[in-house]
Coordinates of C-alpha atoms and ligand atoms in Angstrom, one line a residue:
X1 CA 22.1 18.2 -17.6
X2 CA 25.6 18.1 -17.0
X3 CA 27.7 14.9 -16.4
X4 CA 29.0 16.7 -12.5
X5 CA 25.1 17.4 -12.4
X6 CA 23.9 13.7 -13.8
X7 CA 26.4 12.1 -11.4
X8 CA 25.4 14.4 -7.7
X9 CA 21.9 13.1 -8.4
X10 CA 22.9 9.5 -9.1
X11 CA 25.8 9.5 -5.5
X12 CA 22.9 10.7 -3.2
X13 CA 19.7 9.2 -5.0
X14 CA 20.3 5.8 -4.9
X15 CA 16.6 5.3 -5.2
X16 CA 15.5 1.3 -4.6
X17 CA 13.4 1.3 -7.9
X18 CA 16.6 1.9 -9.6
X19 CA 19.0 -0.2 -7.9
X20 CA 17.5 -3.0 -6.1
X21 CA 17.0 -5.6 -8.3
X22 CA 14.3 -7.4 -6.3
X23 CA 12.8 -3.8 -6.2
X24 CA 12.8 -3.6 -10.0
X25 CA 11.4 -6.8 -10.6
X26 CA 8.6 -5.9 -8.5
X27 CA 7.9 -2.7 -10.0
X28 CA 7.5 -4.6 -13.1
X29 CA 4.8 -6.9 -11.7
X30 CA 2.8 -4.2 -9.9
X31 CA 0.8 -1.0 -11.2
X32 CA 2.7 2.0 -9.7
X33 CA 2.2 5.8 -9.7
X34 CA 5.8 7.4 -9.2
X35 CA 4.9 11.3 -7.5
X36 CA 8.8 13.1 -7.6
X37 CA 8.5 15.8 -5.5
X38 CA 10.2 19.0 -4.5
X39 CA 11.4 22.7 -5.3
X40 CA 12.4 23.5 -8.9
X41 CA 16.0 22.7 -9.6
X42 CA 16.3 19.9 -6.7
X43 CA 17.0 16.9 -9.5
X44 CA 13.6 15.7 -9.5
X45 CA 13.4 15.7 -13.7
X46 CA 16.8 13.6 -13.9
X47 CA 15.2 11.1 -11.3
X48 CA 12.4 11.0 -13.3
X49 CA 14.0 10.5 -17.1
X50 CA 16.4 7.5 -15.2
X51 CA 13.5 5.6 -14.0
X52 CA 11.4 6.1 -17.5
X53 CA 14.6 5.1 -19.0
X54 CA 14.9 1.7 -16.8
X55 CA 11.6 0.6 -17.4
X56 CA 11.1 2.2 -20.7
X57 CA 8.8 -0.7 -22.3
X58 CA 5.9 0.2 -19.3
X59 CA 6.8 3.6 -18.1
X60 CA 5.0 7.1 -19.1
X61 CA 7.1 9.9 -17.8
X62 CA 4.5 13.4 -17.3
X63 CA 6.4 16.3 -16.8
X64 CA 5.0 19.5 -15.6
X65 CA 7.6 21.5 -17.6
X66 CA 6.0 19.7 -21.1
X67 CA 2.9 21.4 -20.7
X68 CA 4.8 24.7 -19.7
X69 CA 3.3 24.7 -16.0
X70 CA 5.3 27.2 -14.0
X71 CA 5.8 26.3 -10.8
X72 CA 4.2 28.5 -8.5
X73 CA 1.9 29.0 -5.4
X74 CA -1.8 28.7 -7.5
X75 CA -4.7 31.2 -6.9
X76 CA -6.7 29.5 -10.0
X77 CA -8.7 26.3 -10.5
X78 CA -5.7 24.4 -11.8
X79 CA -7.2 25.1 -15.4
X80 CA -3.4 25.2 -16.9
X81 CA -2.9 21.0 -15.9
X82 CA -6.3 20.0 -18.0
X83 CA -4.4 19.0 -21.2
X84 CA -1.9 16.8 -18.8
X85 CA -4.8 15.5 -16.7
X86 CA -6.1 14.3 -20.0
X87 CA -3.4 12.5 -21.4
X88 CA -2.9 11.3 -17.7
X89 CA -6.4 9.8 -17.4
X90 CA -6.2 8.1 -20.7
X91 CA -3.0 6.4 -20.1
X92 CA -4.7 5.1 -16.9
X93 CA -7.3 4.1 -18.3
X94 CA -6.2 2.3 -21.6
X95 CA -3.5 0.6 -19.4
X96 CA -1.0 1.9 -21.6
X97 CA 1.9 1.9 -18.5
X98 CA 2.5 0.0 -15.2
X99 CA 4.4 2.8 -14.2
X100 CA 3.3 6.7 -14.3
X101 CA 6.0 9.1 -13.6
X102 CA 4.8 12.5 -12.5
X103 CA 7.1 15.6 -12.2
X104 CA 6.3 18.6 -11.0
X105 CA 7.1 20.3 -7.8
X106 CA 3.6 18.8 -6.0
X107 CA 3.5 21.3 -3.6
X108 CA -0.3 21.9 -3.8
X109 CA -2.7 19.8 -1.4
X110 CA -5.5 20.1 -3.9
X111 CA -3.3 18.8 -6.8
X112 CA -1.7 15.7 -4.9
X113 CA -5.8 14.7 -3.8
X114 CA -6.3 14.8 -7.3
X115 CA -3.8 12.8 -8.1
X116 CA -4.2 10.5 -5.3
X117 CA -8.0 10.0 -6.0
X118 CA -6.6 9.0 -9.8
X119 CA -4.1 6.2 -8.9
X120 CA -7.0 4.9 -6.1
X121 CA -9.2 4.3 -8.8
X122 CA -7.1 2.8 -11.4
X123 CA -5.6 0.3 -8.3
X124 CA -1.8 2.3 -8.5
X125 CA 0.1 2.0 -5.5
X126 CA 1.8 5.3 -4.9
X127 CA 5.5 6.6 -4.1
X128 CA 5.9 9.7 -3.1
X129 CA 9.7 10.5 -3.9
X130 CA 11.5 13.7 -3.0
X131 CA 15.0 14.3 -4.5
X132 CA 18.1 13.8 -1.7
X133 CA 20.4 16.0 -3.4
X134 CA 22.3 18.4 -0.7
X135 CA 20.8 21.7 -2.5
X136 CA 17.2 20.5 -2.4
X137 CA 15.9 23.2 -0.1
X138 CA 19.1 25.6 -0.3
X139 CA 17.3 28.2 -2.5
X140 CA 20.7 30.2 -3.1
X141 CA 21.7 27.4 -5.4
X142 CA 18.8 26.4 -6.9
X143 CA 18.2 29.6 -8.5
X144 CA 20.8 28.9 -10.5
X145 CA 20.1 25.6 -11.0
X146 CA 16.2 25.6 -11.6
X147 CA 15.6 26.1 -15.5
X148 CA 12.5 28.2 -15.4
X149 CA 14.8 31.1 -13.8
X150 CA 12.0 31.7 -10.7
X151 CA 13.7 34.1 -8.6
X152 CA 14.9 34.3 -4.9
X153 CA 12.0 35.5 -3.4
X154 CA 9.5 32.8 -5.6
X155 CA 12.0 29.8 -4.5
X156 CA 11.5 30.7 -1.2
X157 CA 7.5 31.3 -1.6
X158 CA 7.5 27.8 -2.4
X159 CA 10.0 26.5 0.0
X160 CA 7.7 25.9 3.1
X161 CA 5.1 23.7 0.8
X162 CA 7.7 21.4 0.7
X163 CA 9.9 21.4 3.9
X164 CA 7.3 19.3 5.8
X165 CA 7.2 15.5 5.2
X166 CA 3.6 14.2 3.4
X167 CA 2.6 11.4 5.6
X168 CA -0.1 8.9 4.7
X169 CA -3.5 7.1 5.9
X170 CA -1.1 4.2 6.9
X171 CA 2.2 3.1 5.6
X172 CA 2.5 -0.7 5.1
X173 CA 3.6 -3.6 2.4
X174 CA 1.3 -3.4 -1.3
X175 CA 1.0 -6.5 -2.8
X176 CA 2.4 -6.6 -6.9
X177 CA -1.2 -6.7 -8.6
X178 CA -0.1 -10.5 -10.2
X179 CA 0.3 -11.7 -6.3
X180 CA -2.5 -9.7 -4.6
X181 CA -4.8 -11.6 -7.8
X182 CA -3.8 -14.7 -7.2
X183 CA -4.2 -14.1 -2.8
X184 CA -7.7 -12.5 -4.4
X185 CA -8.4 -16.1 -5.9
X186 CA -7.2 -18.4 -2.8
X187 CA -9.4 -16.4 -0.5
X188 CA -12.3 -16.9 -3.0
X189 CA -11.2 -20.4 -3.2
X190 CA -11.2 -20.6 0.8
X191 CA -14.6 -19.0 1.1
X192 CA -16.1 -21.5 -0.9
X193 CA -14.7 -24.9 0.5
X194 CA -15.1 -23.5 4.1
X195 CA -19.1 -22.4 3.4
X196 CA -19.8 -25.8 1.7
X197 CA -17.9 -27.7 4.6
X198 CA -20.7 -29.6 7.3
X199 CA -19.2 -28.8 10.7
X200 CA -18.8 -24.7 9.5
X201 CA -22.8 -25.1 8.7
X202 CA -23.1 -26.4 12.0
X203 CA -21.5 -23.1 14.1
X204 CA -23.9 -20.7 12.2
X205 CA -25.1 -19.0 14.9
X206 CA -23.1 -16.1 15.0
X207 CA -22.8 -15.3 11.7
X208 CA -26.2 -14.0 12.3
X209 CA -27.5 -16.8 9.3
X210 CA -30.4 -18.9 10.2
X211 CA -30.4 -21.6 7.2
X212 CA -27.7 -22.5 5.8
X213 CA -29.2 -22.5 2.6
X214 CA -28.7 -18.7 2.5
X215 CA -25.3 -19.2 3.3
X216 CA -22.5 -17.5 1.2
X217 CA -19.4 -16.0 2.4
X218 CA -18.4 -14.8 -0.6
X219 CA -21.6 -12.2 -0.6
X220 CA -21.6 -11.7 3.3
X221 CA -17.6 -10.8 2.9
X222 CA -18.3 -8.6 0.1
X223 CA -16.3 -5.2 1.2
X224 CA -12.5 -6.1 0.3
X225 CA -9.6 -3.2 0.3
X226 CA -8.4 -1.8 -2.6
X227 CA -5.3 -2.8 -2.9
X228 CA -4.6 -5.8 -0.3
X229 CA -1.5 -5.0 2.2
X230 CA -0.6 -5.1 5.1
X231 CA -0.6 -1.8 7.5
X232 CA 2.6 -1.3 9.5
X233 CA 1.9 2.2 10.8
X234 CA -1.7 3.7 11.0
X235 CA -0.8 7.5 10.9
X236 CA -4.2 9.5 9.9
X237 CA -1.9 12.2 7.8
X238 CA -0.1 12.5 11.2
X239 CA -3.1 12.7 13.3
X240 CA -2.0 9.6 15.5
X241 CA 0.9 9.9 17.9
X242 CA 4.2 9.0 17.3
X243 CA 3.3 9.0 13.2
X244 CA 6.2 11.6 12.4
X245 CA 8.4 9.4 14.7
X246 CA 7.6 6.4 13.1
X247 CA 7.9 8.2 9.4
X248 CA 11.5 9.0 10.4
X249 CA 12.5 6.6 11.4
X250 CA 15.7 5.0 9.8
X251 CA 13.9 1.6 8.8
X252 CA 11.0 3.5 7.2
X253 CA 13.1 5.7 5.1
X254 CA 15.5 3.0 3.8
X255 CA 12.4 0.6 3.3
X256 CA 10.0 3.5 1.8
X257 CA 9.5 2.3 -2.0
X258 CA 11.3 -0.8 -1.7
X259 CA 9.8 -4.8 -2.1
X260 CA 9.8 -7.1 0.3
X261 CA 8.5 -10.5 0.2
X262 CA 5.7 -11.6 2.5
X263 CA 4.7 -15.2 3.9
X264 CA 1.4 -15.9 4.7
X265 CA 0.8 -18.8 6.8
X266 CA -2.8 -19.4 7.7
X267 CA -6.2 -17.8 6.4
X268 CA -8.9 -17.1 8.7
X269 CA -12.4 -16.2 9.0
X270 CA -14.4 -14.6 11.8
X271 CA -18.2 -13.6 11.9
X272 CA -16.9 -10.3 11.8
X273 CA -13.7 -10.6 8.6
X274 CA -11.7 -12.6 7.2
X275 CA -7.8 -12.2 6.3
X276 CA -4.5 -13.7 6.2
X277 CA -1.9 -14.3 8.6
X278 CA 1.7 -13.0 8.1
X279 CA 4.8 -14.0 9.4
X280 CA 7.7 -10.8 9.6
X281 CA 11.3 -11.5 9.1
X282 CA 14.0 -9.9 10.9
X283 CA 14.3 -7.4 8.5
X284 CA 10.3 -6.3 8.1
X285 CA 10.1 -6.2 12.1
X286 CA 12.4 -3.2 11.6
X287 CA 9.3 -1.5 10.3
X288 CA 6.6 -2.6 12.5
X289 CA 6.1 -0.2 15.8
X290 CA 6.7 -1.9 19.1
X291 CA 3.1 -0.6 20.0
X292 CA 1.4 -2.3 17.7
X293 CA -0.1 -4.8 19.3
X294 CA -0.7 -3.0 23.1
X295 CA -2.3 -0.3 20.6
X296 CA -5.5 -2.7 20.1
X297 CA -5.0 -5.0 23.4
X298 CA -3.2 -3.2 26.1
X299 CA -3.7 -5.7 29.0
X300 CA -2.6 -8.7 26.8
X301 CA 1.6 -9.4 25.7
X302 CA 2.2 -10.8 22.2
X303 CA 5.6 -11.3 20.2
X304 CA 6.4 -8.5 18.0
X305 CA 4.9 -8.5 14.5
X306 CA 1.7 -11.2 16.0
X307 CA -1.2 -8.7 14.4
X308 CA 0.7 -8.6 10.8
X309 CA -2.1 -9.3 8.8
X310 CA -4.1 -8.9 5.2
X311 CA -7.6 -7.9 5.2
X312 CA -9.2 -10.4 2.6
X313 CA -12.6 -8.9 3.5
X314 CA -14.7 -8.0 5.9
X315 CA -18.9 -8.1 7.0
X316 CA -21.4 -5.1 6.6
X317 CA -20.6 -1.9 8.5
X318 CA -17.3 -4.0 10.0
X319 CA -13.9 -1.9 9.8
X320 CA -10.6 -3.0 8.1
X321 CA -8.8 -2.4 11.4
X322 CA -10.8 -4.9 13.1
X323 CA -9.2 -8.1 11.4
X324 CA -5.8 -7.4 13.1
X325 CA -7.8 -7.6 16.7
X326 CA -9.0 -10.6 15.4
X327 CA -6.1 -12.2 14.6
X328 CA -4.3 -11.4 17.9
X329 CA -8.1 -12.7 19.9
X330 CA -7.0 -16.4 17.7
X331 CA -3.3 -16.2 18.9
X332 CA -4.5 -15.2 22.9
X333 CA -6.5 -18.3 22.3
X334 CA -3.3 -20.3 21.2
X335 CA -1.3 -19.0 23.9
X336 CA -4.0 -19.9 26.7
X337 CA -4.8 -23.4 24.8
X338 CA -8.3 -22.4 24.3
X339 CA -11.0 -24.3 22.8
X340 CA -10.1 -26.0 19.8
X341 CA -11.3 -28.4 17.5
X342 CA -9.3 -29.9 15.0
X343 CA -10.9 -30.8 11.2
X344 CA -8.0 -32.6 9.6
X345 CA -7.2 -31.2 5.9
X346 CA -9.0 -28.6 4.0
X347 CA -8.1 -26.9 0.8
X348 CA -4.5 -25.6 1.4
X349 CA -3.8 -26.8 5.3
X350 CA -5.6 -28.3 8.0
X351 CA -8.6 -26.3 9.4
X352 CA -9.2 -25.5 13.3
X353 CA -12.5 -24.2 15.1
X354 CA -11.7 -21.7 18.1
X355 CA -15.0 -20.5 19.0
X356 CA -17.7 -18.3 18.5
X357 CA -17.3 -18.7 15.1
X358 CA -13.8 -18.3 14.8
X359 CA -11.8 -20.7 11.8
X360 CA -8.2 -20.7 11.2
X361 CA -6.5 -22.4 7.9
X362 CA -2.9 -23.4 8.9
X363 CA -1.2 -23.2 5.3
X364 CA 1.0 -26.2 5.3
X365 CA 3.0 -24.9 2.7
X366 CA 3.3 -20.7 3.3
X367 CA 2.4 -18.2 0.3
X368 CA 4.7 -15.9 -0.5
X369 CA 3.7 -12.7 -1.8
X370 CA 5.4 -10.0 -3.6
X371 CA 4.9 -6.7 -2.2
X372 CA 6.2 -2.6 -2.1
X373 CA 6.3 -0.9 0.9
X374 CA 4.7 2.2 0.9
X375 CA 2.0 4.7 1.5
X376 CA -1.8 5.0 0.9
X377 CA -2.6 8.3 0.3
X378 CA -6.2 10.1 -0.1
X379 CA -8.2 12.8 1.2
X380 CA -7.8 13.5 4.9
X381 CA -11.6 12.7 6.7
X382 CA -12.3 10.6 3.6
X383 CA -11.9 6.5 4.2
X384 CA -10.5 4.5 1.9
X385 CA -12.4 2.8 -0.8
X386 CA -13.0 -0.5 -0.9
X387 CA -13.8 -2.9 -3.6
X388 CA -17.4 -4.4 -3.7
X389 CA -16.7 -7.0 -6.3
X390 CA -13.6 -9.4 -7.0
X391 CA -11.0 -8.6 -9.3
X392 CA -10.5 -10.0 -12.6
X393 CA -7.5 -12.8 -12.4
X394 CA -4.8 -12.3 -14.9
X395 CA -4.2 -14.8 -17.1
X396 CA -0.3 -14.3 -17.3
X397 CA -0.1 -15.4 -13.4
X398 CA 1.4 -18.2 -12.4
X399 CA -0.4 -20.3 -9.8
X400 CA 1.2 -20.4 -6.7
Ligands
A2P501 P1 -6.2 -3.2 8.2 O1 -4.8 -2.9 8.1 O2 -6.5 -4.1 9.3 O3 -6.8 -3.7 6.9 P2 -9.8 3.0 7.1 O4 -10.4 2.8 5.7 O5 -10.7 2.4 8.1 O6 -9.4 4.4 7.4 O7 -8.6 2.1 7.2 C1 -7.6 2.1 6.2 C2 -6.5 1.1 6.5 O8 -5.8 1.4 7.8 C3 -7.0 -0.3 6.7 O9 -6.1 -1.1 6.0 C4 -7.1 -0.6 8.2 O10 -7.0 -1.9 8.7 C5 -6.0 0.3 8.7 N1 -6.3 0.9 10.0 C6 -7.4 1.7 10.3 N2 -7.3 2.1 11.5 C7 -6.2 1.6 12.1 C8 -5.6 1.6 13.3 N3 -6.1 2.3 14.4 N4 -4.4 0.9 13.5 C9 -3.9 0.2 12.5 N5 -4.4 0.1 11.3 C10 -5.6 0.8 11.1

């Protein structure tokens, strides 16, 4: 690469993973998939070889061109990736990087599913990066510039594979795998003291639990996300209304790939989840759609960013999406002074009873947590998985 070529992908690529220090420090506490995508010649490969280089100790950089894979529109079974694949699938799983860099054009639907199934279950949170150099779809130039020599006519084959933006399930905030561990372990912690605590025995009823003998929320929370975050945008791979909109927006593009830290101020549990409360500053409202809130309860007004939340877990056959209506039922039940009965000190706060079995833990110190702001990406008409079991806490983790 030449330095005028080095330095037009460095002016316009001012990627946060490479500049923003809070970013970088992030990335180094989280398990991240980088995918570069877009058309041969666009700048993806320099992107990629600066980002192994700044995180060289825990980066492995896969390129496309290694394996000699030509870019081009497939008609096989992807047979020519199985060498890559294999590498890939060992580095995942012998944890020998934080951070897997792919690059290759990732035009192909089938290929990104395959690579999105791999980072879901080795927990990577993925970023999808495409090149912002001023030639990336201008094919006149980047058959010049594109080192495999594909012609005219195959640049432009390939061009409308890429012109179209790749939305996700949902974009939100990921938490750094050290943080969401430790959230993992005050939730567990939280579970515990609330199921053991007399007056919580007492409101069984609709939890659906006759003795309290058989009580354990641990086991009756048991479906957790995947990764734990916190959803700004719902989009359905574009399905839902106003998703392109909100992807283009100038927020969402600036904060795509970047960290942000979160604070969580109360827990809470409900017969139906259980999750954490987040407060948004200024700057994270920026990303959260004004309809977020009338989305789930149109006849009701709350303050922007009220149904920010974490799903910690959530009861048999209960959705994800259903903790965010619970949080906003607790804060229609603050705003009209509903029932409430105070318990004095618990665990990390002091604990309140609404009713029908509805607990809120008001942290009295907040927990911050570290986070990226991103995408999930998977198979379209194919949930997300969900972890049965807890995860194991790292031992290098400070408490918080
Ligand atoms: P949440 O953010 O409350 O945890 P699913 O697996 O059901 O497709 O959901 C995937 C993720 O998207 C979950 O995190 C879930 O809830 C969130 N989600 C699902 N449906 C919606 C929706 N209509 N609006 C906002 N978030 C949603």
């Amino acid at each position: 690469m030449s330095t005028q070529a080095s330095k037009d992908n460095t002016e316009g690529q001012k990627v946060p993973l490479l500049v923003d220090d809070h970013t970088v420090t992030t990335v180094r506490e989280s398990k991240i998939m980088v995918i570069l995508r877009g058309l041969p010649g666009s700048g993806k490969s320099t992107m990629a070889k600066e980002i192994e280089q700044k995180y060289k100790d825990n980066a492995h950089l896969f390129s496309a061109d290694n394996y000699n894979i030509k870019p081009a529109i497939r008609t096989s079974d992807g047979g020519e990736y199985s060498i890559m694949d294999d590498e890939l699938h060992k580095c995942c799983d012998r944890h020998e990087a934080n951070l897997v860099i792919l690059d290759d054009t990732h035009h192909d639907r089938d290929r990104l599913e395959k690579l999105f199934d791999l980072a879901n279950q080795f927990h990577f949170t993925v970023l999808v990066i495409e090149p912002k150099t001023l030639w990336k779809l201008d094919c006149g130039q980047l058959k010049d510039r594109n080192h495999w020599k594909l012609s005219l006519e195959e640049l432009k084959n390939l061009r409308p594979t890429l012109e179209k933006e790749l939305l996700p399930l949902y974009f939100g905030w990921f938490l750094a795998q050290c943080d969401e561990d430790k959230l993992r372990k005050i939730s567990q912690e939280f579970l515990e003291q609330l199921g053991a605590f007399k007056a919580f025995k007492k409101h069984l009823q609709s939890y659906g639990i006759e003795d309290k003998h058989k009580l354990n929320l641990l086991k009756y929370f048991a479906k957790t996300p995947n990764i734990l975050h916190c959803t700004s945008k719902y989009c359905d791979y574009g399905k839902v209304v106003g998703s392109e909109e909100y992807a283009q927006m100038e927020a969402v593009k600036k904060g795509y790939s970047r960290a942000y830290t979160l604070h969580i101020t109360a827990l809470f549990v409900t017969p139906r989840t259980t999750g954490a409360q987040v407060e948004l500053t200024e700057e994270q409202l920026h990303l959260w759609p004004l309809d977020a809130e009338k989305e789930v309860m149109p006849k009701d007004n709350f303050p922007k960013g009220s149904r920010a939340h974490i799903t910690l877990g959530t009861a048999a056959d209960i959705q994800d999406v259903q903790t965010g209506v619970d949080l906003l039922e607790f804060i229609k039940l603050q705003q009209t002074g509903g029932e409430k009965e105070d318990f004095g000190e618990m665990y990390r706060g002091k604990i309140h009873y609404y009713e029908n079995g509805m607990w809120m833990l008001t942290l009295s110190r907040k927990i911050e947590v570290k986070t990226i702001f991103s995408g999930y990406y998977g198979k379209p008409g194919v949930t997300a998985p969900q972890q049965g079991s807890k995860k194991v806490f790292l031992p290098t983790c400070e408490i918080m």
